[in-house]
Short mmCIF file of C-alpha atoms in Angstrom, two decimals:
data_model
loop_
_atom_site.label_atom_id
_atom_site.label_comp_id
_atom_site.label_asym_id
_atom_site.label_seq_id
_atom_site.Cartn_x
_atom_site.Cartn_y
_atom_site.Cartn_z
CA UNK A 1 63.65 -51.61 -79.75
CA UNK A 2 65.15 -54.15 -82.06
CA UNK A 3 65.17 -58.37 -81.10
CA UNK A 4 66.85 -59.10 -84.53
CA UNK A 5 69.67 -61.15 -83.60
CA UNK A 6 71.77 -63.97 -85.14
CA UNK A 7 73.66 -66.50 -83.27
CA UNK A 8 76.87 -64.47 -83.24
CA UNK A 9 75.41 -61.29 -81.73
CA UNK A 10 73.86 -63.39 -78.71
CA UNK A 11 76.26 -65.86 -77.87
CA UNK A 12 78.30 -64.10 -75.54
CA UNK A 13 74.95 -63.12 -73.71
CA UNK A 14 73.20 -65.44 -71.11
CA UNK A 15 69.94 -67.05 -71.42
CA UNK A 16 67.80 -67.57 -68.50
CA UNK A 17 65.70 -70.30 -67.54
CA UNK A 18 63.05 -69.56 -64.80
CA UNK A 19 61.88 -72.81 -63.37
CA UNK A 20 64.09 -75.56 -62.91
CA UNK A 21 61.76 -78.21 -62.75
CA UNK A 22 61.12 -81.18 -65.13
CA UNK A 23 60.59 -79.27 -68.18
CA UNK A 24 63.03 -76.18 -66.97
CA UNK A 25 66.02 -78.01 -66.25
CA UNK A 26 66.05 -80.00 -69.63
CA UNK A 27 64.99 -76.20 -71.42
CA UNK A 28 68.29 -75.25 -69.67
CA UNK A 29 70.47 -78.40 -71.15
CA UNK A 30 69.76 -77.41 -74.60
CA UNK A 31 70.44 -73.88 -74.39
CA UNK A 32 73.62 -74.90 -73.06
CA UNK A 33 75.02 -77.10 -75.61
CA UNK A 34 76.24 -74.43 -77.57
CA UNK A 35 78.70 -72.38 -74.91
CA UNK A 36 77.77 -69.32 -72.97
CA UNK A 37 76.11 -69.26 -70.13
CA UNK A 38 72.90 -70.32 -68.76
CA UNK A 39 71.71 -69.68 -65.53
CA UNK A 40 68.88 -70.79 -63.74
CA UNK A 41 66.36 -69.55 -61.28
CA UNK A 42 63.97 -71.12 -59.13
CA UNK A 43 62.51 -70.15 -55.69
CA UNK A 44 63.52 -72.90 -53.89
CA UNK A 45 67.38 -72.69 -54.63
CA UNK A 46 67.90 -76.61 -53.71
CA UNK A 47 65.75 -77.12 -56.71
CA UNK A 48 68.02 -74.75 -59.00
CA UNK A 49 70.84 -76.04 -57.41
CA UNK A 50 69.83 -79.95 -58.51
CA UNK A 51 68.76 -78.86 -61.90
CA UNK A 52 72.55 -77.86 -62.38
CA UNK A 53 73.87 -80.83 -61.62
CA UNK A 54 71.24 -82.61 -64.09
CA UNK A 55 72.27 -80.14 -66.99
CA UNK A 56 76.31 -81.28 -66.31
CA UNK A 57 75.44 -84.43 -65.80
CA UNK A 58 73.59 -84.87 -69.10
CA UNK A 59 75.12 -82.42 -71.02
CA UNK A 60 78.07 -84.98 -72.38
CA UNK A 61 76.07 -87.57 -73.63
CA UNK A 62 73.69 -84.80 -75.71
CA UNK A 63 76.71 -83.47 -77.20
CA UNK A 64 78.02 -86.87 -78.07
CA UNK A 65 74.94 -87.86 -79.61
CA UNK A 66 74.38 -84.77 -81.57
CA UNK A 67 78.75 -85.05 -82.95
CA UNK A 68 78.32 -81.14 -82.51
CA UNK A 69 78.28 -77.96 -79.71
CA UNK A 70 80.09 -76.91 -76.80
CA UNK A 71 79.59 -77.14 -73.25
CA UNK A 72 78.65 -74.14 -71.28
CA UNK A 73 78.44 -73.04 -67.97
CA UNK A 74 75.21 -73.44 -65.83
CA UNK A 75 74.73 -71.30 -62.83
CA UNK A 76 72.14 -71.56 -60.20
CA UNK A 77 71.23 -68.11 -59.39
CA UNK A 78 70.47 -66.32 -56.22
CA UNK A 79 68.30 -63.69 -56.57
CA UNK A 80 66.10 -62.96 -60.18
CA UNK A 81 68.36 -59.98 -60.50
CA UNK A 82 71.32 -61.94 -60.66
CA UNK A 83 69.65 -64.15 -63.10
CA UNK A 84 68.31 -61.66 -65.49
CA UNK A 85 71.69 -60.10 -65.82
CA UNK A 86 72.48 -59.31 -69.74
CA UNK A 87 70.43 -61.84 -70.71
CA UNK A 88 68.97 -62.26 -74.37
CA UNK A 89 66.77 -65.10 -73.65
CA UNK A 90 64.52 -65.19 -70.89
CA UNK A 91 62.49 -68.49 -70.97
CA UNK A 92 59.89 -69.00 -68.12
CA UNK A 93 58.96 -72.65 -67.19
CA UNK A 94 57.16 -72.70 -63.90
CA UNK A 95 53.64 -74.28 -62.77
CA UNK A 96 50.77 -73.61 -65.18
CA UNK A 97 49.08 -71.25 -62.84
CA UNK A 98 48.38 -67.51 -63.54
CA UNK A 99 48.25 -66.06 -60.92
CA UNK A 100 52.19 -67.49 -60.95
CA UNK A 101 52.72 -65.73 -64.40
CA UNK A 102 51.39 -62.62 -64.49
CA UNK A 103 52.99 -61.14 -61.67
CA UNK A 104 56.29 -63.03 -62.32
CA UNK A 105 56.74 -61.14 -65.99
CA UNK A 106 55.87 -57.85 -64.43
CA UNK A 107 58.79 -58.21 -62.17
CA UNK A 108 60.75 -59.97 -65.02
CA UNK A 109 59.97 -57.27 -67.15
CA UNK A 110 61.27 -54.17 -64.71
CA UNK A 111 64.42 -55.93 -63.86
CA UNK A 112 65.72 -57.76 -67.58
CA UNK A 113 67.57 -56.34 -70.16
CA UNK A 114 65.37 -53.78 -72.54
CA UNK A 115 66.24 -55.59 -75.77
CA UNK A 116 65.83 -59.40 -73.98
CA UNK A 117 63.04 -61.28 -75.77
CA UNK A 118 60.45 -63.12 -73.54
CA UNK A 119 59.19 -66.51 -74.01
CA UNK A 120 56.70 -68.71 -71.83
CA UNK A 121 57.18 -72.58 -71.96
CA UNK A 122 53.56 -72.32 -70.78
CA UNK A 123 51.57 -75.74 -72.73
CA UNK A 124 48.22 -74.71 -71.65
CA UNK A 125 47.57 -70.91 -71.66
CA UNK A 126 48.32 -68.75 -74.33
CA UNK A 127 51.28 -65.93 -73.78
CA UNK A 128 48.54 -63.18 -74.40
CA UNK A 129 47.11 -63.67 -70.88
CA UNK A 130 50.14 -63.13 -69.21
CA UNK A 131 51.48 -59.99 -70.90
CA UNK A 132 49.11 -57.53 -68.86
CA UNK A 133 52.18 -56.58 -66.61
CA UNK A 134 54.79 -56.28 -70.06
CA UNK A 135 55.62 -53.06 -70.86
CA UNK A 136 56.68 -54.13 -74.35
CA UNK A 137 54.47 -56.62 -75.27
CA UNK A 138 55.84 -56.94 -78.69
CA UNK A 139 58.87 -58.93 -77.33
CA UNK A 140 56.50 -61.97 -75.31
CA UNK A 141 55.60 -65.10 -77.19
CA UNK A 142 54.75 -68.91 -76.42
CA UNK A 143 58.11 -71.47 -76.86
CA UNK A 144 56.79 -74.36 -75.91
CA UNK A 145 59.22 -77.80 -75.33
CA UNK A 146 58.60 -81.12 -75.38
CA UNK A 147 61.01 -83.02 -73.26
CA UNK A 148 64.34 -81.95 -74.80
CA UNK A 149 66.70 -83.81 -75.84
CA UNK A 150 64.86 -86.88 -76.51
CA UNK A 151 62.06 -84.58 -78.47
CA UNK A 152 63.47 -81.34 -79.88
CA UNK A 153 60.75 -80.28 -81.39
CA UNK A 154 58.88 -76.80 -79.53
CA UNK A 155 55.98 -74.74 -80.59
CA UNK A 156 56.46 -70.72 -81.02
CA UNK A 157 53.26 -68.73 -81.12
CA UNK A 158 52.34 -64.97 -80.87
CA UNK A 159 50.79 -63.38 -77.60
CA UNK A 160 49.03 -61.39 -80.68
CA UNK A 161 51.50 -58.26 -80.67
CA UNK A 162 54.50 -59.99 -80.46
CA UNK A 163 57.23 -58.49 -83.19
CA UNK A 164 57.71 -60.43 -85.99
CA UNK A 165 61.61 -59.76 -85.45
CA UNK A 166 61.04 -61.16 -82.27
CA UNK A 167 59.34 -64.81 -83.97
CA UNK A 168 62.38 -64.51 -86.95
CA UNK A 169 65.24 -64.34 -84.66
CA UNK A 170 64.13 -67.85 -82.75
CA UNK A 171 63.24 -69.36 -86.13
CA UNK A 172 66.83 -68.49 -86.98
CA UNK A 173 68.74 -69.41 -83.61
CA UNK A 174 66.87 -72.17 -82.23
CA UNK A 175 68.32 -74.31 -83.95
CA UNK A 176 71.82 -73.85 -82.87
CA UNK A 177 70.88 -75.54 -79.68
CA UNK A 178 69.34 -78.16 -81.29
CA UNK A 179 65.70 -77.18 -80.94
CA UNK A 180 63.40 -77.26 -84.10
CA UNK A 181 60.77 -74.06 -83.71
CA UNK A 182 57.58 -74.44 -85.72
CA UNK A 183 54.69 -71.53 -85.51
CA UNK A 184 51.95 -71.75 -84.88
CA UNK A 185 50.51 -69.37 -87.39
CA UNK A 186 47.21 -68.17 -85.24
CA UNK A 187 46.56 -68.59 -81.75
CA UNK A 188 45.68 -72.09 -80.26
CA UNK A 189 45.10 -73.88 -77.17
CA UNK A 190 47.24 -76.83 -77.24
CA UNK A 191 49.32 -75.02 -80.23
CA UNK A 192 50.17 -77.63 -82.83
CA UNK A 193 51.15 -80.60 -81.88
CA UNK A 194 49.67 -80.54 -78.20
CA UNK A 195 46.26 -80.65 -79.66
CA UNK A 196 46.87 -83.80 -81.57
CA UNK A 197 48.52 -85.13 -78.06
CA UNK A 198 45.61 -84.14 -75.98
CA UNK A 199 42.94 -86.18 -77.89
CA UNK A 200 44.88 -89.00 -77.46
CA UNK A 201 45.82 -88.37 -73.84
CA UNK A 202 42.28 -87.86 -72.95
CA UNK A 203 40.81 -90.75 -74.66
CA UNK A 204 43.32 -92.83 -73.06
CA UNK A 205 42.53 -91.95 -69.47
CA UNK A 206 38.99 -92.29 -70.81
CA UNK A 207 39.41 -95.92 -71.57
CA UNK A 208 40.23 -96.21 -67.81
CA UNK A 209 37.82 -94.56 -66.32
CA UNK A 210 35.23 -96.45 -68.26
CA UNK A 211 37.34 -99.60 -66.66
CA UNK A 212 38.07 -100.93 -70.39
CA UNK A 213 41.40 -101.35 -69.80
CA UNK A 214 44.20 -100.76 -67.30
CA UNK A 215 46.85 -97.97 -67.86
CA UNK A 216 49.41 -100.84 -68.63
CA UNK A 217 47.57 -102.28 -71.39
CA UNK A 218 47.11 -99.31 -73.39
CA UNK A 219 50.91 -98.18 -72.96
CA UNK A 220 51.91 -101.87 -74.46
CA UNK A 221 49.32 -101.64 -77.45
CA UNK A 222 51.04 -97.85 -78.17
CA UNK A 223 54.22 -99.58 -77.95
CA UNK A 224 53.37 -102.63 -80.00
CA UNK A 225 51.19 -101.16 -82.62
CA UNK A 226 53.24 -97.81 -83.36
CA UNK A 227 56.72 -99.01 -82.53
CA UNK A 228 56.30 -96.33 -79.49
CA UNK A 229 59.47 -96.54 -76.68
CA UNK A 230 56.57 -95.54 -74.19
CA UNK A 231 52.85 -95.02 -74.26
CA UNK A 232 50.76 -92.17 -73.02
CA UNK A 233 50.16 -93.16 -69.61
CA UNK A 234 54.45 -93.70 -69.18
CA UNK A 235 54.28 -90.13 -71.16
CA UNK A 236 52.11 -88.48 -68.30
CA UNK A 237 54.16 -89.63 -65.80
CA UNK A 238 57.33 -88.49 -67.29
CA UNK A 239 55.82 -85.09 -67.39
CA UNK A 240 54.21 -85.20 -64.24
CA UNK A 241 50.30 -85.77 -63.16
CA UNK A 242 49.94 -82.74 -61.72
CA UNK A 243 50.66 -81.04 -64.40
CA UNK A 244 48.66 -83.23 -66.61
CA UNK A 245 45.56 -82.14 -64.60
CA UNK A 246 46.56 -78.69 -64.30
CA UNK A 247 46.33 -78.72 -68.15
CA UNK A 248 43.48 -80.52 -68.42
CA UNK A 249 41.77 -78.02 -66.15
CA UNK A 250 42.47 -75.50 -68.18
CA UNK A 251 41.18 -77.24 -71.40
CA UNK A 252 37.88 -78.10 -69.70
CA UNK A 253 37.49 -74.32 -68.22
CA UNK A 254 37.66 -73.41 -71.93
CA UNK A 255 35.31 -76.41 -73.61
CA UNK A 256 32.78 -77.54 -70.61
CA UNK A 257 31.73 -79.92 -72.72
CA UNK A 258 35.04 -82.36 -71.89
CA UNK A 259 34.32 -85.84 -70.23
CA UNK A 260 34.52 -85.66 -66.31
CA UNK A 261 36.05 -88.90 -66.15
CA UNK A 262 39.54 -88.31 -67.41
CA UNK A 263 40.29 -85.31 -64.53
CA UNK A 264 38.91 -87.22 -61.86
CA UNK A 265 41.50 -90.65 -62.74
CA UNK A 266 44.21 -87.98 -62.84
CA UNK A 267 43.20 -86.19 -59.07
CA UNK A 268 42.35 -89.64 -57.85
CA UNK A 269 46.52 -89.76 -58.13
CA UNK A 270 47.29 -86.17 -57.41
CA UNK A 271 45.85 -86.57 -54.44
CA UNK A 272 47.27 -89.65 -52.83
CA UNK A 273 50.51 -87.73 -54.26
CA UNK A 274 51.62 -89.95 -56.87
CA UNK A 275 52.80 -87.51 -59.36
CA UNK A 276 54.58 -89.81 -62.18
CA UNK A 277 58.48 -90.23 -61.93
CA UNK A 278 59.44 -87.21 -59.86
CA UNK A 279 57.05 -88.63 -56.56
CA UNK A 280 58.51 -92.53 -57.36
CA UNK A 281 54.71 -93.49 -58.19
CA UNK A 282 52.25 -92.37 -60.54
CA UNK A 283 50.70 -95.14 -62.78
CA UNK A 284 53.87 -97.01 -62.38
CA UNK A 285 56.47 -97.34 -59.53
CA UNK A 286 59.82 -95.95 -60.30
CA UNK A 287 63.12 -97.08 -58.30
CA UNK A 288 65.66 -93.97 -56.94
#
């Protein structure tokens, strides 16, 4: 099976975006600033549903900004089959968990196209331990965003078989939509510029568990000293603390050797549900 495609061959063809959370619903505005369709699956259909109207909603201003695209069409789908339909692009984006994964690409792999290529937005856990249930694992790799549009940048790495067709053709096409790939050119936790991230991330929540400083302080220094619009603590929340810890979980699981102190300030919040912006409160309060 060939995944060799340039942007002509696929643009007729839908991508799908399973997840439509933070990080999936902002996945799905940049694949559709170039036309086609995108559709977008989630289990709780409300969420889908709401990550359409984001995509619309934003999708002017990213086109304005960038002087360049087309808008396309953004479908909350019903049922996975209906979502998977044609598509060239299937790009999963849903909680860092895999006991989630695994069996979600075995039934994403018996129902999608044969010559769709795979890609987990997974952060945290390499693609290669969620490709038991793949039939072809050649067509699986990590494409990891970073809050798109404002940060375009994403991370594409190897499950370990994937085809090098399958790494040249996103190379090629990501761009189109206004996403910059860069590979990772062996396998890494954290890929490339996640590991650089999570040093500083973890040092940060350090300083606060050691009660140094408060979350506030070291946000303004970021912002003052690097000419940062946010710091890391505004960053967490942005992406979401349960997430955060999720990851973090899974870093510490791999090097036991991590500090204690940074998980527990991030469950201290995850459990009195302050999750960043999406709850209203994380390590700052957040109107609407």
């Amino acid at each position: 099976m060939s995944y060799a495609y340039t942007f002509e061959q696929i643009r007729t063809r839908p991508v799908t975006v399973i997840g439509a959370g933070t990080l999936g619903r902002r996945i799905a505005l940049m694949m559709a600033s170039r036309g086609g369709v995108v559709r977008i699956s989630d289990p709780q259909q409300q969420t889908a549903e709401a990550a359409v109207s984001y995509v619309e909603e934003a999708l002017p201003a990213v086109l304005a900004e960038r002087g360049s695209g087309e808008a396309g069409t953004v479908v909350a789908a019903s049922t996975l089959e209906e979502a998977l339909h044609d598509a060239w692009l299937v790009i999963e984006a849903v909680p860092e968990r895999l006991e989630i994964k695994i069996p979600l690409w075995g039934e994403v792999d018996r129902i999608a196209p044969a010559d769709a290529i795979f890609a987990t937005n997974s952060s945290s856990y390499a693609s290669r331990l969620m490709n038991e249930q793949i039939s072809d694992r050649s067509r699986l790799c990590n494409l990891h965003f970073y809050m798109p549009p404002v940060s375009t940048a994403a991370d594409l790495m190897s499950d370990g078989e994937t085809g090098r067709e399958v790494l040249d053709t996103l190379l090629k096409v990501l761009p189109e939509f206004g996403v910059q790939p860069f590979e990772a050119r062996k396998e890494s936790t954290g890929f490339i510029f996640n590991r650089v991230w999570a040093a500083i991330k973890r040092e940060s929540l350090a300083v606060v568990a050691d009660g140094v400083a408060r979350p506030e302080d070291v946000d303004a220094m970021f912002r003052l000293n690097w000419h940062m619009p946010a710091g890391p603590f505004q960053m967490m929340d942005s992406v979401g603390l349960d997430v955060v810890l999720d990851i973090e979980e899974h870093y510490a699981a791999e090097n036991p050797t991590l500090p204690e102190g940074p998980r527990t300030v991030l469950r201290s919040y995850v459990e009195a549900g302050k999750l960043g912006r999406k709850s209203g409160e994380g390590f700052y309060r957040y109107e609407g």
